[in-house]
XYZ file of C-alpha atoms in Angstrom:
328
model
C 0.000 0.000 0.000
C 1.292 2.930 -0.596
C 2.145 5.873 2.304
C 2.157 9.690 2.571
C 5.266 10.825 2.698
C 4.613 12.127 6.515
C 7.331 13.014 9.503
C 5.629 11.373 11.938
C 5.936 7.327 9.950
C 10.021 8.057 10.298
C 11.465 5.663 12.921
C 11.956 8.169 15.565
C 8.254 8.728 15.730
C 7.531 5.338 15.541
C 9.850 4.455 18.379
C 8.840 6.891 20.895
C 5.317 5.816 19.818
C 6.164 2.277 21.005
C 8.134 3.133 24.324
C 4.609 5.314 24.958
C 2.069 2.638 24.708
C 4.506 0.390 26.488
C 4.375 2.529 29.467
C 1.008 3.177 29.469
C 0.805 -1.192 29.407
C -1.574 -1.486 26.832
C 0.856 -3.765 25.330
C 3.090 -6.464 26.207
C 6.898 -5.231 26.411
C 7.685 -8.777 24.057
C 4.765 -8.055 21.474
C 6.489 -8.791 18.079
C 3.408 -7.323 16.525
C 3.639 -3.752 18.281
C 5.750 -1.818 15.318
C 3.965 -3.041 12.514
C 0.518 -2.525 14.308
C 1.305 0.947 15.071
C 2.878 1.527 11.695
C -0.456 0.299 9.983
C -2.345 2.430 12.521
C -0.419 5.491 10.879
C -1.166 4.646 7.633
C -4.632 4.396 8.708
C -5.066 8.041 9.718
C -4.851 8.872 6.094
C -6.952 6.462 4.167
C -10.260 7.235 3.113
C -12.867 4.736 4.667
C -16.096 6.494 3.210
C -17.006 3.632 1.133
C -17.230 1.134 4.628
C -19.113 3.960 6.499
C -22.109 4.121 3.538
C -22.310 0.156 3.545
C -22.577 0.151 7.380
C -20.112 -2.975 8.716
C -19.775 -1.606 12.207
C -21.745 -0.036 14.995
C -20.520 0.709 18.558
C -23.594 -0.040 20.393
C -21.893 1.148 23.440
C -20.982 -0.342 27.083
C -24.140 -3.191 28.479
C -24.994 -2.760 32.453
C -21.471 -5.446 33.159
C -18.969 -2.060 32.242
C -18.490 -3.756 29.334
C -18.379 -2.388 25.229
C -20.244 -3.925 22.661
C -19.163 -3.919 19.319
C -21.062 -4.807 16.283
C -19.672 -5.938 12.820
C -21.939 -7.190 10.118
C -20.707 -9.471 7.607
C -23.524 -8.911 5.164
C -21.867 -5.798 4.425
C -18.041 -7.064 4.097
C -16.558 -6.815 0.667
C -16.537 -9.552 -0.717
C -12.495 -10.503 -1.196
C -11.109 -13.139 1.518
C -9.108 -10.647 2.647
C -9.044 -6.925 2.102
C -6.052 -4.945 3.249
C -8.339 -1.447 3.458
C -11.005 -3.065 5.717
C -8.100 -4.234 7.589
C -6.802 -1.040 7.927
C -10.905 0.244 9.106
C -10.695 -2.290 11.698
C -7.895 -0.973 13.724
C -8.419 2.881 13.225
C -11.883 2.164 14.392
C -11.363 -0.278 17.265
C -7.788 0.585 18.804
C -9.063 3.113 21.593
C -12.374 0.632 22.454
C -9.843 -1.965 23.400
C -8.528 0.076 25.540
C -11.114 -1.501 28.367
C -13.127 -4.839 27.879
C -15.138 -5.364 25.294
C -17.246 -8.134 23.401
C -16.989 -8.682 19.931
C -20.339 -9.368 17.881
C -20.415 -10.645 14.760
C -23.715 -10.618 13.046
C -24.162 -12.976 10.336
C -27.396 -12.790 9.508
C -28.228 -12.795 5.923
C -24.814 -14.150 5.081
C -25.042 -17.377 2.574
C -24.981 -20.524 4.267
C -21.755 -21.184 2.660
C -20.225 -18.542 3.212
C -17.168 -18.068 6.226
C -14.735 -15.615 4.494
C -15.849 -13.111 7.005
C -14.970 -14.656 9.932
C -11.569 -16.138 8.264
C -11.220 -12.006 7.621
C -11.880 -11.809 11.523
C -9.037 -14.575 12.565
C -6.481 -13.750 10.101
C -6.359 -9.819 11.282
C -6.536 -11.292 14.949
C -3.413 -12.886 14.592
C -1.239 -9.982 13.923
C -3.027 -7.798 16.362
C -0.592 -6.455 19.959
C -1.814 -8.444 23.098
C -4.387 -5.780 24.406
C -7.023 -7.212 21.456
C -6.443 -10.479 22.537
C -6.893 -9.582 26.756
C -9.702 -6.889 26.969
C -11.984 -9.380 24.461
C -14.498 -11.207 27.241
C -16.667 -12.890 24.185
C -16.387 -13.131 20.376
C -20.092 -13.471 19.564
C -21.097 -15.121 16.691
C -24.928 -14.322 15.584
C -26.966 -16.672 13.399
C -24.141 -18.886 12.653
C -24.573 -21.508 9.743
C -23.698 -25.324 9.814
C -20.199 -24.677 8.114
C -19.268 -21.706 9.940
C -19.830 -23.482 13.176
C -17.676 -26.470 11.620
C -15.045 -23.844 10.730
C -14.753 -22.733 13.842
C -14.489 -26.072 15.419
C -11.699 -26.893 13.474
C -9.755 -23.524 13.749
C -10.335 -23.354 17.495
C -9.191 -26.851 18.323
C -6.055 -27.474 16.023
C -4.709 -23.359 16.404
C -1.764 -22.124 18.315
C -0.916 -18.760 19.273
C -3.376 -16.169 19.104
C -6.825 -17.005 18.077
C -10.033 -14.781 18.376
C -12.009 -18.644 17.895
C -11.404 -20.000 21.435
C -13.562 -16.598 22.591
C -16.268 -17.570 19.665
C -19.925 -18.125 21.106
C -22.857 -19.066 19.119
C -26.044 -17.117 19.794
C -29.046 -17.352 17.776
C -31.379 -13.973 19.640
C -29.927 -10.438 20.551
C -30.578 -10.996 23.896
C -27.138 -10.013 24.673
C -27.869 -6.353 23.272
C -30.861 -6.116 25.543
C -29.270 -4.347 28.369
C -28.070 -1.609 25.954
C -30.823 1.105 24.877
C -32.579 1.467 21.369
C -29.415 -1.243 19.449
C -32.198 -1.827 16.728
C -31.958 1.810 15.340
C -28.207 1.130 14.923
C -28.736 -1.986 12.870
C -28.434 -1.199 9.298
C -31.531 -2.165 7.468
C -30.264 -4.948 5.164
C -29.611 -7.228 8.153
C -32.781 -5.706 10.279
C -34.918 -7.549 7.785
C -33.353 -11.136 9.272
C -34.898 -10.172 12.773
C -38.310 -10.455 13.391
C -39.805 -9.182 16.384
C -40.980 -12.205 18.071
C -37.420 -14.079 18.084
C -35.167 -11.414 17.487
C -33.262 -14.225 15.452
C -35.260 -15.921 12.854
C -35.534 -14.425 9.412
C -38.514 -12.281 8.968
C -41.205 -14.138 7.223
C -43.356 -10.775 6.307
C -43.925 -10.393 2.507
C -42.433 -13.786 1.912
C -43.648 -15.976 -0.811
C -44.273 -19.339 0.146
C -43.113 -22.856 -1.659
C -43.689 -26.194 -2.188
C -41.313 -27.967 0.339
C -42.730 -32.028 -0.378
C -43.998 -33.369 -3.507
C -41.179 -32.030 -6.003
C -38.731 -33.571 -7.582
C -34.651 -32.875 -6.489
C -33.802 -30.635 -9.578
C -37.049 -28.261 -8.314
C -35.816 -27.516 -5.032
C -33.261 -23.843 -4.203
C -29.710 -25.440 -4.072
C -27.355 -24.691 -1.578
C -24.791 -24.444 -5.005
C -21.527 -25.140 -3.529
C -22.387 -28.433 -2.278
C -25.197 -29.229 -5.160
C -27.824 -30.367 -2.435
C -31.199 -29.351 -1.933
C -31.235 -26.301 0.856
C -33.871 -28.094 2.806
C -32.073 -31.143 3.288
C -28.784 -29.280 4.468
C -31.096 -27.596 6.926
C -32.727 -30.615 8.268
C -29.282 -32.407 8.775
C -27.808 -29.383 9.998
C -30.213 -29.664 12.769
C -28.451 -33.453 13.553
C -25.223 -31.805 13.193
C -25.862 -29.017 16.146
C -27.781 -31.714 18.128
C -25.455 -34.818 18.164
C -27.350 -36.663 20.856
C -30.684 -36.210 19.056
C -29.183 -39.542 16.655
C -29.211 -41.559 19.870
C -32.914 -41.365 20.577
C -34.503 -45.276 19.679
C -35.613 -45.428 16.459
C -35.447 -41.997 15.210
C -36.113 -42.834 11.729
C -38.765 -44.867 12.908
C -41.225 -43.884 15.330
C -43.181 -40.543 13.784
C -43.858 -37.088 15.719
C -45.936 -34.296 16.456
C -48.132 -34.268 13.164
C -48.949 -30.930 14.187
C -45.361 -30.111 15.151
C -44.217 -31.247 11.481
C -47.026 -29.004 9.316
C -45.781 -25.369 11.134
C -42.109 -26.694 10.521
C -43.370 -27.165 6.971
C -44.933 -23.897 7.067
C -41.766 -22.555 8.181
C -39.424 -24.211 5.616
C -41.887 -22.941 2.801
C -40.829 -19.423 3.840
C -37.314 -20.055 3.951
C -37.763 -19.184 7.797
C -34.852 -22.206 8.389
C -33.642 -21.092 11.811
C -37.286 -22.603 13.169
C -36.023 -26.089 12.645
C -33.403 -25.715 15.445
C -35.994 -24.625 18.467
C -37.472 -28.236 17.821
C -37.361 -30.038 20.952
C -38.576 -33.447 19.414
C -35.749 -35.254 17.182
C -38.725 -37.355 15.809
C -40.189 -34.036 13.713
C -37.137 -33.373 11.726
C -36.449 -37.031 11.182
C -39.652 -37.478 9.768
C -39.587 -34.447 7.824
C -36.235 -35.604 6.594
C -38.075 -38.961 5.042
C -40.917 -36.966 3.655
C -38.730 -35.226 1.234
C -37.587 -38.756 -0.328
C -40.561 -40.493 0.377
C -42.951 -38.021 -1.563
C -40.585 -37.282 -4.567
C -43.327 -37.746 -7.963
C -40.170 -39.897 -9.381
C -37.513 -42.187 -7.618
C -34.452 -40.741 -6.492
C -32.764 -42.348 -9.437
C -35.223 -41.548 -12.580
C -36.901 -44.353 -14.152
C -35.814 -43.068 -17.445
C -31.991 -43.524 -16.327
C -32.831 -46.813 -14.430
C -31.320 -49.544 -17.175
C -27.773 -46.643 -17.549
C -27.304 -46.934 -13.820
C -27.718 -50.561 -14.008
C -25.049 -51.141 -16.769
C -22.662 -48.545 -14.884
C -22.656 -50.173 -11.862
C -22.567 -53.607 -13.527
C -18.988 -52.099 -15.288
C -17.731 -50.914 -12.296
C -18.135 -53.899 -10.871
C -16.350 -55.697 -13.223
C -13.391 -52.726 -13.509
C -12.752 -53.605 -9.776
C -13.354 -57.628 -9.924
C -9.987 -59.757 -9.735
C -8.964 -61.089 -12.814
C -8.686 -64.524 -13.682
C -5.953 -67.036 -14.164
């Protein structure tokens, strides 16, 4: 990137700028990261950040009844590059004085794709070459509305990391009850991710205005695709539910014995409106299980067309014989 050609980035600057925040122990007197932090933080002073502030990405909602600062940062509105070395620059400018004192992190995700974890990989990788006082003033790195692969992401980052990672502070919440203690936090939510909270949970997606579809009776290639993994959304949902409830597979005969019948037609009423954050307040395994079946079970054609029944056949039969021994 280039710099402004400014007295105060020369190295006598910078080095009474570290010997100052060292005695003022907001960092560690060993942080490696210290001069390049502070060097970035210079640059930062210069850069023009008006194209973050119109899209919205953070709100300071301001310190809860603990003493403690909440800070918002919504990934709907992240650029969309893994990593992007002018957010980067954002994120320090704007958070090095809140840091200052303890603070939780919230990351909204709401309205992010399913697939989608580039923001939060944005999150970790600018984490790890952050000075000490990010890492001991964060109490809780909040993670709102989280998706199946995010939360698998996570898992994987926070158990096999070393050094610095903002992951072992991550916590899953699906409601904003943790903004409730601080006053009128809705009017600083920008509208694109508003529309995600409703005001009965405060962490479904709205279902006002929403057109409703067919969620049984249709064929695979008529379902919304979750397009990176080529599967029908629904059915990532419903095992997505197994996935964040492991013990749920140990109830006796899940697949077998039905549930609520009522129970099953609002979830279905739900999944027509895309509202897929109601299949995780299920209490009874049975429901999704069964809902799970009914997408197979009421398919109009086979899971493998009839049409392409005798091609399958003949396949198989070849690849049976491709991996049979051969004979003497």
């Amino acid at each position: 990137m280039e710099t402004k050609n400014d007295p105060d980035l020369n190295l006598v600057s910078m080095s009474s700028l570290i010997q100052e925040e060292r005695k003022s122990m907001r960092f560690k007197p060993n942080d490696e990261r210290l001069t390049e932090y502070l060097q970035n933080l210079q640059m930062a002073r210069y850069e023009d950040f008006s194209c973050f502030d119109s899209k919205s990405i953070f709100v300071d909602f301001g310190t809860d009844a603990s003493g403690c600062r909440n800070v918002g940062w919504f990934g709907l509105n992240f650029p969309q590059s893994s990593f992007n070395e002018k957010l980067y620059l954002f994120f320090i400018k704007t958070m090095d004085k809140i840091v200052d004192d303890r603070y939780n992190l919230i990351y909204f995700n709401s309205g992010v794709s399913s697939l989608s974890k580039s923001q939060v990989a944005f999150l970790r990788e600018v984490f790890q070459s952050l000075p000490e006082k990010y890492h001991a003033q964060l109490e809780t790195f909040y993670i709102m509305h989280p998706s199946f692969l995010l939360q698998i992401y996570v898992f994987f980052l926070r158990s096999f990391s070393w050094g610095p990672n903002l992951l072992t502070k991550a916590q899953y919440v699906w409601n904003t009850d943790i903004l409730k203690t601080t006053a009128s936090w809705r009017s600083s939510v920008p509208a694109n991710v508003l529309e995600f909270l409703n005001d009965e949970s405060m962490g479904r997606q709205s279902s006002l205005g929403q057109k409703r579809r067919k969620v049984f009776g249709i064929n695979l290639n008529e379902y919304p695709m979750a397009e990176e993994v080529g599967v029908p959304k629904v059915l990532v949902v419903l095992a997505s539910y197994f996935e964040r409830y492991p013990d749920a597979l140990k109830s006796e005969n899940i697949f077998r014995i039905p549930g609520s019948k009522s129970e099953e037609e609002e979830i279905e009423d739900a999944l027509s409106r895309d509202d897929f954050e109601r299949v995780f307040s299920v209490k009874d395994p049975n429901v999704v299980a069964g809902l799970f079946k009914r997408v197979f079970r009421e398919m109009p054609d086979p899971l493998f067309p009839s049409e392409h029944y005798e091609s399958i056949k003949g396949f198989a039969s070849k690849l049976r014989e491709s991996f049979a021994e051969p004979q003497n």
